[in-house]
mmCIF file of N, CA, C and O in Angstrom:
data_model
loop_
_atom_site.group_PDB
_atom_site.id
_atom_site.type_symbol
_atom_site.label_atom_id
_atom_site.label_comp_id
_atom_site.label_asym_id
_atom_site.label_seq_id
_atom_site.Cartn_x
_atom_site.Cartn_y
_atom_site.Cartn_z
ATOM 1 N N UNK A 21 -37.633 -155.291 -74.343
ATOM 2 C CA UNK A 21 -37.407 -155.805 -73.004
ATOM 3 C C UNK A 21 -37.347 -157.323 -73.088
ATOM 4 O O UNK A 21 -36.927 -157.892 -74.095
ATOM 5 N N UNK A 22 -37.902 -158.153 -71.686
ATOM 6 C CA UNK A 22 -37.610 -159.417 -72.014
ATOM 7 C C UNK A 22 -38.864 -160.489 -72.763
ATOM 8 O O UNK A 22 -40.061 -160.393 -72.496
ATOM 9 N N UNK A 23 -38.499 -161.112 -73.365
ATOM 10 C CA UNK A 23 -39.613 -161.640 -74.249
ATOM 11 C C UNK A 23 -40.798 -162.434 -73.190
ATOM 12 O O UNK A 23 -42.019 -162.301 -73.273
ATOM 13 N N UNK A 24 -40.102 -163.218 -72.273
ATOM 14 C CA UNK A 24 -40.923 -164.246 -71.753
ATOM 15 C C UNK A 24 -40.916 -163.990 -70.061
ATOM 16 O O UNK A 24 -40.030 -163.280 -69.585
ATOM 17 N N UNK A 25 -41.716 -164.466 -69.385
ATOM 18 C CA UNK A 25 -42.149 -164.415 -68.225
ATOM 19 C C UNK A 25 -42.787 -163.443 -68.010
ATOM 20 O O UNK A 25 -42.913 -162.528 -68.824
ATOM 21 N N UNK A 26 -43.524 -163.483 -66.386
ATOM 22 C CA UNK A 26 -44.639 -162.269 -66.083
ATOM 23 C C UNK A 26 -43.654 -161.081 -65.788
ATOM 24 O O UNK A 26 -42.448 -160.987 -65.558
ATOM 25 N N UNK A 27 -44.726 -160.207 -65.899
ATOM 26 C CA UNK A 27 -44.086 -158.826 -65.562
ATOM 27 C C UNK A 27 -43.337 -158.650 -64.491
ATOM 28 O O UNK A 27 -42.192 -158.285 -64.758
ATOM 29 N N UNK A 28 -43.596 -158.789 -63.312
ATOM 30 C CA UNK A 28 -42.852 -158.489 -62.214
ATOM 31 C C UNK A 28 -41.417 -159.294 -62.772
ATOM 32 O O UNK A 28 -40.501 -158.473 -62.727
ATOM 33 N N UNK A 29 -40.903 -160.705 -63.307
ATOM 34 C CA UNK A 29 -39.962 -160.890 -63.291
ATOM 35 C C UNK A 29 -39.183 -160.346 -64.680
ATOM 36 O O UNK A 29 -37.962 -160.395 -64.829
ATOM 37 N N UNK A 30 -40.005 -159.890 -65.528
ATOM 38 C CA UNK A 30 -39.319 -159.153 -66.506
ATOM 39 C C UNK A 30 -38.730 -157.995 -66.316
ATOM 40 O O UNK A 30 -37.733 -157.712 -66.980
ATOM 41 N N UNK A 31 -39.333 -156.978 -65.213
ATOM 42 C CA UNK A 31 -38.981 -156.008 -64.398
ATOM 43 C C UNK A 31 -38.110 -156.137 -63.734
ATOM 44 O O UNK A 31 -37.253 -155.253 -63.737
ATOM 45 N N UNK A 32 -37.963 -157.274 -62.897
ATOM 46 C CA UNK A 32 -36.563 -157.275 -61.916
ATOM 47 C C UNK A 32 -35.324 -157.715 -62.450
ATOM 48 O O UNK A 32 -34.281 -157.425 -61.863
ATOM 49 N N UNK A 33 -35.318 -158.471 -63.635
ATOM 50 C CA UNK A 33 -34.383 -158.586 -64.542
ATOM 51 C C UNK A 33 -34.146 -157.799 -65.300
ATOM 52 O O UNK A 33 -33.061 -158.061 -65.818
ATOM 53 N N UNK A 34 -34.759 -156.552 -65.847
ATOM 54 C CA UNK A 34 -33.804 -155.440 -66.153
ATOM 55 C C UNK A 34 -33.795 -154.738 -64.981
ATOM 56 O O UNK A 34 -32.865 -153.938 -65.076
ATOM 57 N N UNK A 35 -34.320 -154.620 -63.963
ATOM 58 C CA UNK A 35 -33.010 -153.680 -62.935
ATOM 59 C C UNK A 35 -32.053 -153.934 -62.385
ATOM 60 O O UNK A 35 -31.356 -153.125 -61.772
ATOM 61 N N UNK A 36 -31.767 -155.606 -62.563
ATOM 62 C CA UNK A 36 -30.799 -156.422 -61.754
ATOM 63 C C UNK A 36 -29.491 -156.091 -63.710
ATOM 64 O O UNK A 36 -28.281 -155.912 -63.576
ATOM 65 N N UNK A 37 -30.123 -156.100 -65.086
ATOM 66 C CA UNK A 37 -29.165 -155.732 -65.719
ATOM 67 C C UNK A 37 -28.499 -154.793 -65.214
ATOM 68 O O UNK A 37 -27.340 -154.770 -64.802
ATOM 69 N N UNK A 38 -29.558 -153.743 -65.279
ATOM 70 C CA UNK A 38 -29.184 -152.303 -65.009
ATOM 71 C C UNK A 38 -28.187 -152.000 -64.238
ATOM 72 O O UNK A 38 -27.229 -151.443 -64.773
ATOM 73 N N UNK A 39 -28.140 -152.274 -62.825
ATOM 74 C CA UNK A 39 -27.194 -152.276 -61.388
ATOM 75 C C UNK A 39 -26.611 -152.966 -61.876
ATOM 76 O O UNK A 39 -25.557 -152.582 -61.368
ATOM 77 N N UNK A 40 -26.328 -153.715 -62.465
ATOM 78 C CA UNK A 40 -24.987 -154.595 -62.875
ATOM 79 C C UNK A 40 -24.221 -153.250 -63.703
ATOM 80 O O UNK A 40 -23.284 -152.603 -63.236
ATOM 81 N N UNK A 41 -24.733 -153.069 -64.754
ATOM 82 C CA UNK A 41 -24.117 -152.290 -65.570
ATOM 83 C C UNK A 41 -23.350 -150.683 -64.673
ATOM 84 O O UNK A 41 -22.167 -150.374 -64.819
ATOM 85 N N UNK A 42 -24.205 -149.991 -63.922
ATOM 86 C CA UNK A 42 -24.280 -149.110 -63.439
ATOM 87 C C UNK A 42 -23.119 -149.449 -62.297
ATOM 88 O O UNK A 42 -22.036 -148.870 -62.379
ATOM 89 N N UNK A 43 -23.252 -149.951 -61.735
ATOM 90 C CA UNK A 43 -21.988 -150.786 -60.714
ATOM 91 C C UNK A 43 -21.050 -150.820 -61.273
ATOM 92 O O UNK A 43 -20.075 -150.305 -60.725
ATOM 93 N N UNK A 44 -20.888 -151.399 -62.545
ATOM 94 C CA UNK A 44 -19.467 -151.929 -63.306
ATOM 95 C C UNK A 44 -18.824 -150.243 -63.531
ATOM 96 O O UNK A 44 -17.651 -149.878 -63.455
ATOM 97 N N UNK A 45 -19.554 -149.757 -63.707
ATOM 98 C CA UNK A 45 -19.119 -148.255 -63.717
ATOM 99 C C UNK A 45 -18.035 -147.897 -63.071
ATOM 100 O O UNK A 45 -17.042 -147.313 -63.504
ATOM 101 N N UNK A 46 -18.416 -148.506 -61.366
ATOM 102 C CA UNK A 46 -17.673 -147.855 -60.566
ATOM 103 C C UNK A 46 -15.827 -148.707 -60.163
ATOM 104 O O UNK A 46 -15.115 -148.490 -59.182
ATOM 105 N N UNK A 47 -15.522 -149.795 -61.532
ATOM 106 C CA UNK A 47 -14.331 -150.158 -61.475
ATOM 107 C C UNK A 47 -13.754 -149.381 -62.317
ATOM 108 O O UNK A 47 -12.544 -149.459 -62.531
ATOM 109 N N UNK A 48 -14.798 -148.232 -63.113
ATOM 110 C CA UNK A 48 -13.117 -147.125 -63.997
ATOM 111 C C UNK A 48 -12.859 -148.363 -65.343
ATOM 112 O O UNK A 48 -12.061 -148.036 -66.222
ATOM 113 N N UNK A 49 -13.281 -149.207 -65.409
ATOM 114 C CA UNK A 49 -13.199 -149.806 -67.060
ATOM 115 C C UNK A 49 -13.688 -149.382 -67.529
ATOM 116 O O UNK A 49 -12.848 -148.860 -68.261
ATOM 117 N N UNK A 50 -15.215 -148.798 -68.084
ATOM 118 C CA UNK A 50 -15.418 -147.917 -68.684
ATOM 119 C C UNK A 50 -14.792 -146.573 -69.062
ATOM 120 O O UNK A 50 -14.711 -146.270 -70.252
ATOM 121 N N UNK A 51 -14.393 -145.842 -68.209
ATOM 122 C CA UNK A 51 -13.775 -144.843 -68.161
ATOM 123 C C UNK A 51 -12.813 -144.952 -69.493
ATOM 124 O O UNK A 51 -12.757 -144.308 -70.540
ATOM 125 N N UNK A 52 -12.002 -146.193 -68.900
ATOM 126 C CA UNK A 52 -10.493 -146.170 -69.921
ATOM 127 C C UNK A 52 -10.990 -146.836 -70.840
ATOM 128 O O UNK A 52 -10.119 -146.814 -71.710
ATOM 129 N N UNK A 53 -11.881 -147.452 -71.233
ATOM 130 C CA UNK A 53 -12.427 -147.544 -72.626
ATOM 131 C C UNK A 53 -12.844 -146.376 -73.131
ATOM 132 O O UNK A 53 -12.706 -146.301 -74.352
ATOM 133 N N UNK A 54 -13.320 -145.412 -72.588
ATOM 134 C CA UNK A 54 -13.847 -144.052 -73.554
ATOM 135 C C UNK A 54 -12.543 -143.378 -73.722
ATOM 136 O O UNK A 54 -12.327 -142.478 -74.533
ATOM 137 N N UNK A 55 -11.772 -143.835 -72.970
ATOM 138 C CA UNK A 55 -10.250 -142.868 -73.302
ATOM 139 C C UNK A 55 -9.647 -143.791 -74.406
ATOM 140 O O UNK A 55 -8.580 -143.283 -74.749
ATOM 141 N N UNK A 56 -9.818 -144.602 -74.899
ATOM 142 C CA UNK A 56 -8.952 -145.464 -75.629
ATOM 143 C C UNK A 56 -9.096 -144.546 -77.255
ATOM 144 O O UNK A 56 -10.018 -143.787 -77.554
ATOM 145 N N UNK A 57 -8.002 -144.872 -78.040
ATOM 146 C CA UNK A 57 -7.987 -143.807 -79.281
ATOM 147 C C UNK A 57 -8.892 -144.706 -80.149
ATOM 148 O O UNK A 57 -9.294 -144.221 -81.206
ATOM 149 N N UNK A 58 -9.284 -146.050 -79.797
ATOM 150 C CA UNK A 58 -10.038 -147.259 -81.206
ATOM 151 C C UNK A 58 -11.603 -146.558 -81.055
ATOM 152 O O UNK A 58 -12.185 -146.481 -79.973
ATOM 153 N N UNK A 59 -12.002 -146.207 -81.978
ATOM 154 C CA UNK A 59 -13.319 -145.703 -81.903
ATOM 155 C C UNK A 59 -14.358 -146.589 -81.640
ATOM 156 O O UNK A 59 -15.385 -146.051 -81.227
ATOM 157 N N UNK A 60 -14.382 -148.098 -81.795
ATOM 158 C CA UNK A 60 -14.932 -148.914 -81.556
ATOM 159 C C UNK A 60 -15.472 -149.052 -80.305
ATOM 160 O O UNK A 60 -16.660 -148.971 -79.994
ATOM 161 N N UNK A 61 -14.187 -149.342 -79.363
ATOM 162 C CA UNK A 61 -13.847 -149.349 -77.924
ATOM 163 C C UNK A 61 -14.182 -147.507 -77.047
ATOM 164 O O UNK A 61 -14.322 -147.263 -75.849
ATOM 165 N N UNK A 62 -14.209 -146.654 -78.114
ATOM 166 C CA UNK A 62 -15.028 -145.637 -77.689
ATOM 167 C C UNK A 62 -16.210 -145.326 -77.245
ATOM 168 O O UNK A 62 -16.658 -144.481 -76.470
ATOM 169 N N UNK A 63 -16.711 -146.333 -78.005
ATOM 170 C CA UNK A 63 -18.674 -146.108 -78.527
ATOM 171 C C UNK A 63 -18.810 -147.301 -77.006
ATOM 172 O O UNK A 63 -19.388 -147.078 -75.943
ATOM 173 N N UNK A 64 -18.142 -148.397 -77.381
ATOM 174 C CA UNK A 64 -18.657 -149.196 -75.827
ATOM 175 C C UNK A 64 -18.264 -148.669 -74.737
ATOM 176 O O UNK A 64 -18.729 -149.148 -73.703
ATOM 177 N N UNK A 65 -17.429 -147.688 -74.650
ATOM 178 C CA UNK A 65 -16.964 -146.898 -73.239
ATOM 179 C C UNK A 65 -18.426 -145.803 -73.126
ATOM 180 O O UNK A 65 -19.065 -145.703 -72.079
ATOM 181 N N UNK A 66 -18.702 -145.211 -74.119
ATOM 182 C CA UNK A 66 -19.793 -144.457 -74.252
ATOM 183 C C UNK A 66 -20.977 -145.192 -73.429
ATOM 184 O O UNK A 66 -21.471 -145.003 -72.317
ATOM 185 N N UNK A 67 -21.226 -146.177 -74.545
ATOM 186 C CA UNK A 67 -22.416 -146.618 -74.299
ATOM 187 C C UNK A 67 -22.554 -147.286 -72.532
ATOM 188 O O UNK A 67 -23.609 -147.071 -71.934
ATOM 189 N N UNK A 68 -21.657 -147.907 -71.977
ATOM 190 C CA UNK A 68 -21.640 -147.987 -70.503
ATOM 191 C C UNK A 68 -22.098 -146.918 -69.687
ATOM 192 O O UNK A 68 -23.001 -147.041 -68.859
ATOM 193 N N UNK A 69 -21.270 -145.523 -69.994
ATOM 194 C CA UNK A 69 -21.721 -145.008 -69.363
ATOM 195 C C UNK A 69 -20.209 -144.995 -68.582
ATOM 196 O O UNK A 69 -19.526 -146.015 -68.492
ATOM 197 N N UNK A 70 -19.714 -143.419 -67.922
ATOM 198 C CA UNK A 70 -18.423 -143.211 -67.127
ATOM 199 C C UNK A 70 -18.709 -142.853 -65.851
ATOM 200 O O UNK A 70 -17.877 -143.261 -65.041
ATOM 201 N N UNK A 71 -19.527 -142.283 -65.443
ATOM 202 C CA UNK A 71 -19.898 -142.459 -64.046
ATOM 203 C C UNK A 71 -20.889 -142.947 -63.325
ATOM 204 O O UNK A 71 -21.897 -143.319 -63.925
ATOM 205 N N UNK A 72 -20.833 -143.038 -62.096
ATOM 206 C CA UNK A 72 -22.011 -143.927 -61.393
ATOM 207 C C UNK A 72 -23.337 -143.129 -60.768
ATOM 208 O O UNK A 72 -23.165 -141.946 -61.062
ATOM 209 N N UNK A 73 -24.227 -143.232 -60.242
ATOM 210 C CA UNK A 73 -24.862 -142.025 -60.196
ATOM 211 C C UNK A 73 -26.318 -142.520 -59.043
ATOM 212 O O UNK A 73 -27.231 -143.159 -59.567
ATOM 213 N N UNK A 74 -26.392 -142.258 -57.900
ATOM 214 C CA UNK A 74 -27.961 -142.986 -57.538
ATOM 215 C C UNK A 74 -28.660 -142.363 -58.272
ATOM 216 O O UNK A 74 -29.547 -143.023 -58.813
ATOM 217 N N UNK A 75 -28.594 -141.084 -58.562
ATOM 218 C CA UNK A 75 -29.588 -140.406 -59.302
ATOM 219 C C UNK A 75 -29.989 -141.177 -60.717
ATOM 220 O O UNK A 75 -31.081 -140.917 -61.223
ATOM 221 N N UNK A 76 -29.252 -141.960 -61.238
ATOM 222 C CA UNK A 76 -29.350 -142.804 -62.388
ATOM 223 C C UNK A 76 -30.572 -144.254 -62.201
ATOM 224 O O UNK A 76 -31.518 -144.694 -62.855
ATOM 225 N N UNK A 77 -29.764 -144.658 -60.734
ATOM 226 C CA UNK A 77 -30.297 -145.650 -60.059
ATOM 227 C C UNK A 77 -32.279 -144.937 -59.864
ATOM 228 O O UNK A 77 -33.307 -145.439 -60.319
ATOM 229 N N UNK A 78 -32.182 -144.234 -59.404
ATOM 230 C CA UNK A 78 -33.520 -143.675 -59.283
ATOM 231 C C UNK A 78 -34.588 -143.402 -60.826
ATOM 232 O O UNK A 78 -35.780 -143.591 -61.066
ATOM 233 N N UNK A 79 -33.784 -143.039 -61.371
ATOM 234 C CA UNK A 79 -34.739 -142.771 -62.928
ATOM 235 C C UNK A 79 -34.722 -144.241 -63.330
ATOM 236 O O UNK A 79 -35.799 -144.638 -63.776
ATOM 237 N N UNK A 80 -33.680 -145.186 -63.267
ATOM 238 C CA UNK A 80 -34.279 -146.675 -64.108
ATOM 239 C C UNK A 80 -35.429 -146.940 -62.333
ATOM 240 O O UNK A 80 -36.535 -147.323 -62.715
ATOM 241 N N UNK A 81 -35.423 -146.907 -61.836
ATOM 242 C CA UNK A 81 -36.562 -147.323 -60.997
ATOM 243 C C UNK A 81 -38.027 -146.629 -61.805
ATOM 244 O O UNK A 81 -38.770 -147.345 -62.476
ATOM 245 N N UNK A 82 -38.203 -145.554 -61.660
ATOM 246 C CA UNK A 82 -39.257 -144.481 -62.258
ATOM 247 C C UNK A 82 -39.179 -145.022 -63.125
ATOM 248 O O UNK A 82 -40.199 -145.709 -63.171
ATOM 249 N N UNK A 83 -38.103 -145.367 -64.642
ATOM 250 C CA UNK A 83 -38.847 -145.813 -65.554
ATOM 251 C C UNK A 83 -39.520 -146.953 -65.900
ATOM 252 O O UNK A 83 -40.360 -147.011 -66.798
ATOM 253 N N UNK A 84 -39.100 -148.035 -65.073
ATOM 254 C CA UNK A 84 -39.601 -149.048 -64.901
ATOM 255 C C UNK A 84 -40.926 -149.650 -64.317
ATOM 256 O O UNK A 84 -41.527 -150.699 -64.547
ATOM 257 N N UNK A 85 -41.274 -148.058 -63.047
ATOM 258 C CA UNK A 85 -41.858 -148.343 -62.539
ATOM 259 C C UNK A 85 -43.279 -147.796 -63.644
ATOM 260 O O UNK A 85 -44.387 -148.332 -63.626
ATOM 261 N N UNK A 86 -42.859 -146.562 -64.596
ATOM 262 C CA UNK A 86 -43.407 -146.239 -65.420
ATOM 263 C C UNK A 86 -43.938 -147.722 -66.550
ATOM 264 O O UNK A 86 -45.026 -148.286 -66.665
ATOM 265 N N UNK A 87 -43.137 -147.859 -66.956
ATOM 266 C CA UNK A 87 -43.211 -149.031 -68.503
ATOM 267 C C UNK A 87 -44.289 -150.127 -67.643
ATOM 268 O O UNK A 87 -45.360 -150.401 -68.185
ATOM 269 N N UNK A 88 -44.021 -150.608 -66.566
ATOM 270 C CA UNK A 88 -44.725 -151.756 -65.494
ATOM 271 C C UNK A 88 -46.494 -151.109 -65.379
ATOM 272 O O UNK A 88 -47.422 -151.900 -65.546
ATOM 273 N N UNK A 89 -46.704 -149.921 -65.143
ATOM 274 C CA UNK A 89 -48.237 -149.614 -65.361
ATOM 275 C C UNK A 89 -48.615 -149.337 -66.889
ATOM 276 O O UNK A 89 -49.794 -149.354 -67.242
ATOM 277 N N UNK A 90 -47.729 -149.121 -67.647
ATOM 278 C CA UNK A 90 -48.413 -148.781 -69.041
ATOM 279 C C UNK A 90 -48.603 -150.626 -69.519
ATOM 280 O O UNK A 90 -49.300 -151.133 -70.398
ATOM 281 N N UNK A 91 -47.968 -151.053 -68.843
ATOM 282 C CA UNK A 91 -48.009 -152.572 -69.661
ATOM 283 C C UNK A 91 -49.296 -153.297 -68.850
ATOM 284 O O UNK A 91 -50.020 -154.235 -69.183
ATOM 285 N N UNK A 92 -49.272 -152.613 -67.867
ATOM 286 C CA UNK A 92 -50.554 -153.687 -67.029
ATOM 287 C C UNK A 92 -51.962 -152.858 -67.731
ATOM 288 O O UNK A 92 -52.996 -153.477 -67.987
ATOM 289 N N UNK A 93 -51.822 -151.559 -67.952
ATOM 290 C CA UNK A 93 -53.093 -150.635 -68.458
ATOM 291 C C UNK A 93 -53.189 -150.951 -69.976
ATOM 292 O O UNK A 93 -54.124 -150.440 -70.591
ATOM 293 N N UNK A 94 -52.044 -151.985 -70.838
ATOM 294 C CA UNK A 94 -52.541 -152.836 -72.069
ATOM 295 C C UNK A 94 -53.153 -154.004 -71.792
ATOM 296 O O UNK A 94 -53.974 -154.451 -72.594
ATOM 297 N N UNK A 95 -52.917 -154.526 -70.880
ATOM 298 C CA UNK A 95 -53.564 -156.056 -70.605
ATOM 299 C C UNK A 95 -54.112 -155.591 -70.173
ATOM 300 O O UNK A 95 -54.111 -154.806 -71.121
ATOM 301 N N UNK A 96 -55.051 -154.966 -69.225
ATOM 302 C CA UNK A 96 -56.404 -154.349 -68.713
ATOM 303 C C UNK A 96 -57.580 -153.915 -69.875
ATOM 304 O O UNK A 96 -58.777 -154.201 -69.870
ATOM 305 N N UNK A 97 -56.716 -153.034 -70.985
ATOM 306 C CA UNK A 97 -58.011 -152.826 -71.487
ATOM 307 C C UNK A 97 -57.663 -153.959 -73.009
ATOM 308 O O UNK A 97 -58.178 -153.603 -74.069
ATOM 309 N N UNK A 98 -57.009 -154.944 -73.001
ATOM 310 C CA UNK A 98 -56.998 -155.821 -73.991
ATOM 311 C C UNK A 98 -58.036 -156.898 -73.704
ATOM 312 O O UNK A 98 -58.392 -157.704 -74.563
ATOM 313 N N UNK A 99 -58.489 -156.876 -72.505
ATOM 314 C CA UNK A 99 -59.276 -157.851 -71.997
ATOM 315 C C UNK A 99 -60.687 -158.376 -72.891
ATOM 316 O O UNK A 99 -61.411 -159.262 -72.438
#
């Protein structure tokens, strides 16, 4: 994740990646990158991701909201 700053803003900067990414979805560039025959340009069509999904939107919340208490329950008992 991100190296520096407190949690809450390390958190909102990957969900603000995230919705970026997840959004970009919904211009169909991805799409025609996974259709492209260069396998290269495959794997990054892949890895984007081809459709958009709240349901997607909802699990990076949960997981975040997940990773955000396991990280505060290390600094709690690191004390």
């Amino acid at each position: 994740v991100w190296p520096v700053g407190d949690l809450w803003q390390r958190l909102l900067a990957t969900f603000v990646f995230m919705l970026v990414i997840e959004f970009f979805q919904l211009t169909n560039i991805p799409s025609s990158l996974f259709e492209s025959k260069n396998t290269l340009v495959k794997i990054i069509g892949i890895l984007l991701g081809t459709k958009f999904s709240w349901y997607e939107i909802l699990a990076y919340l949960v997981g975040l909201a997940v990773a955000g208490v396991i990280e505060m329950g290390v600094k709690l008992i690191g004390r």
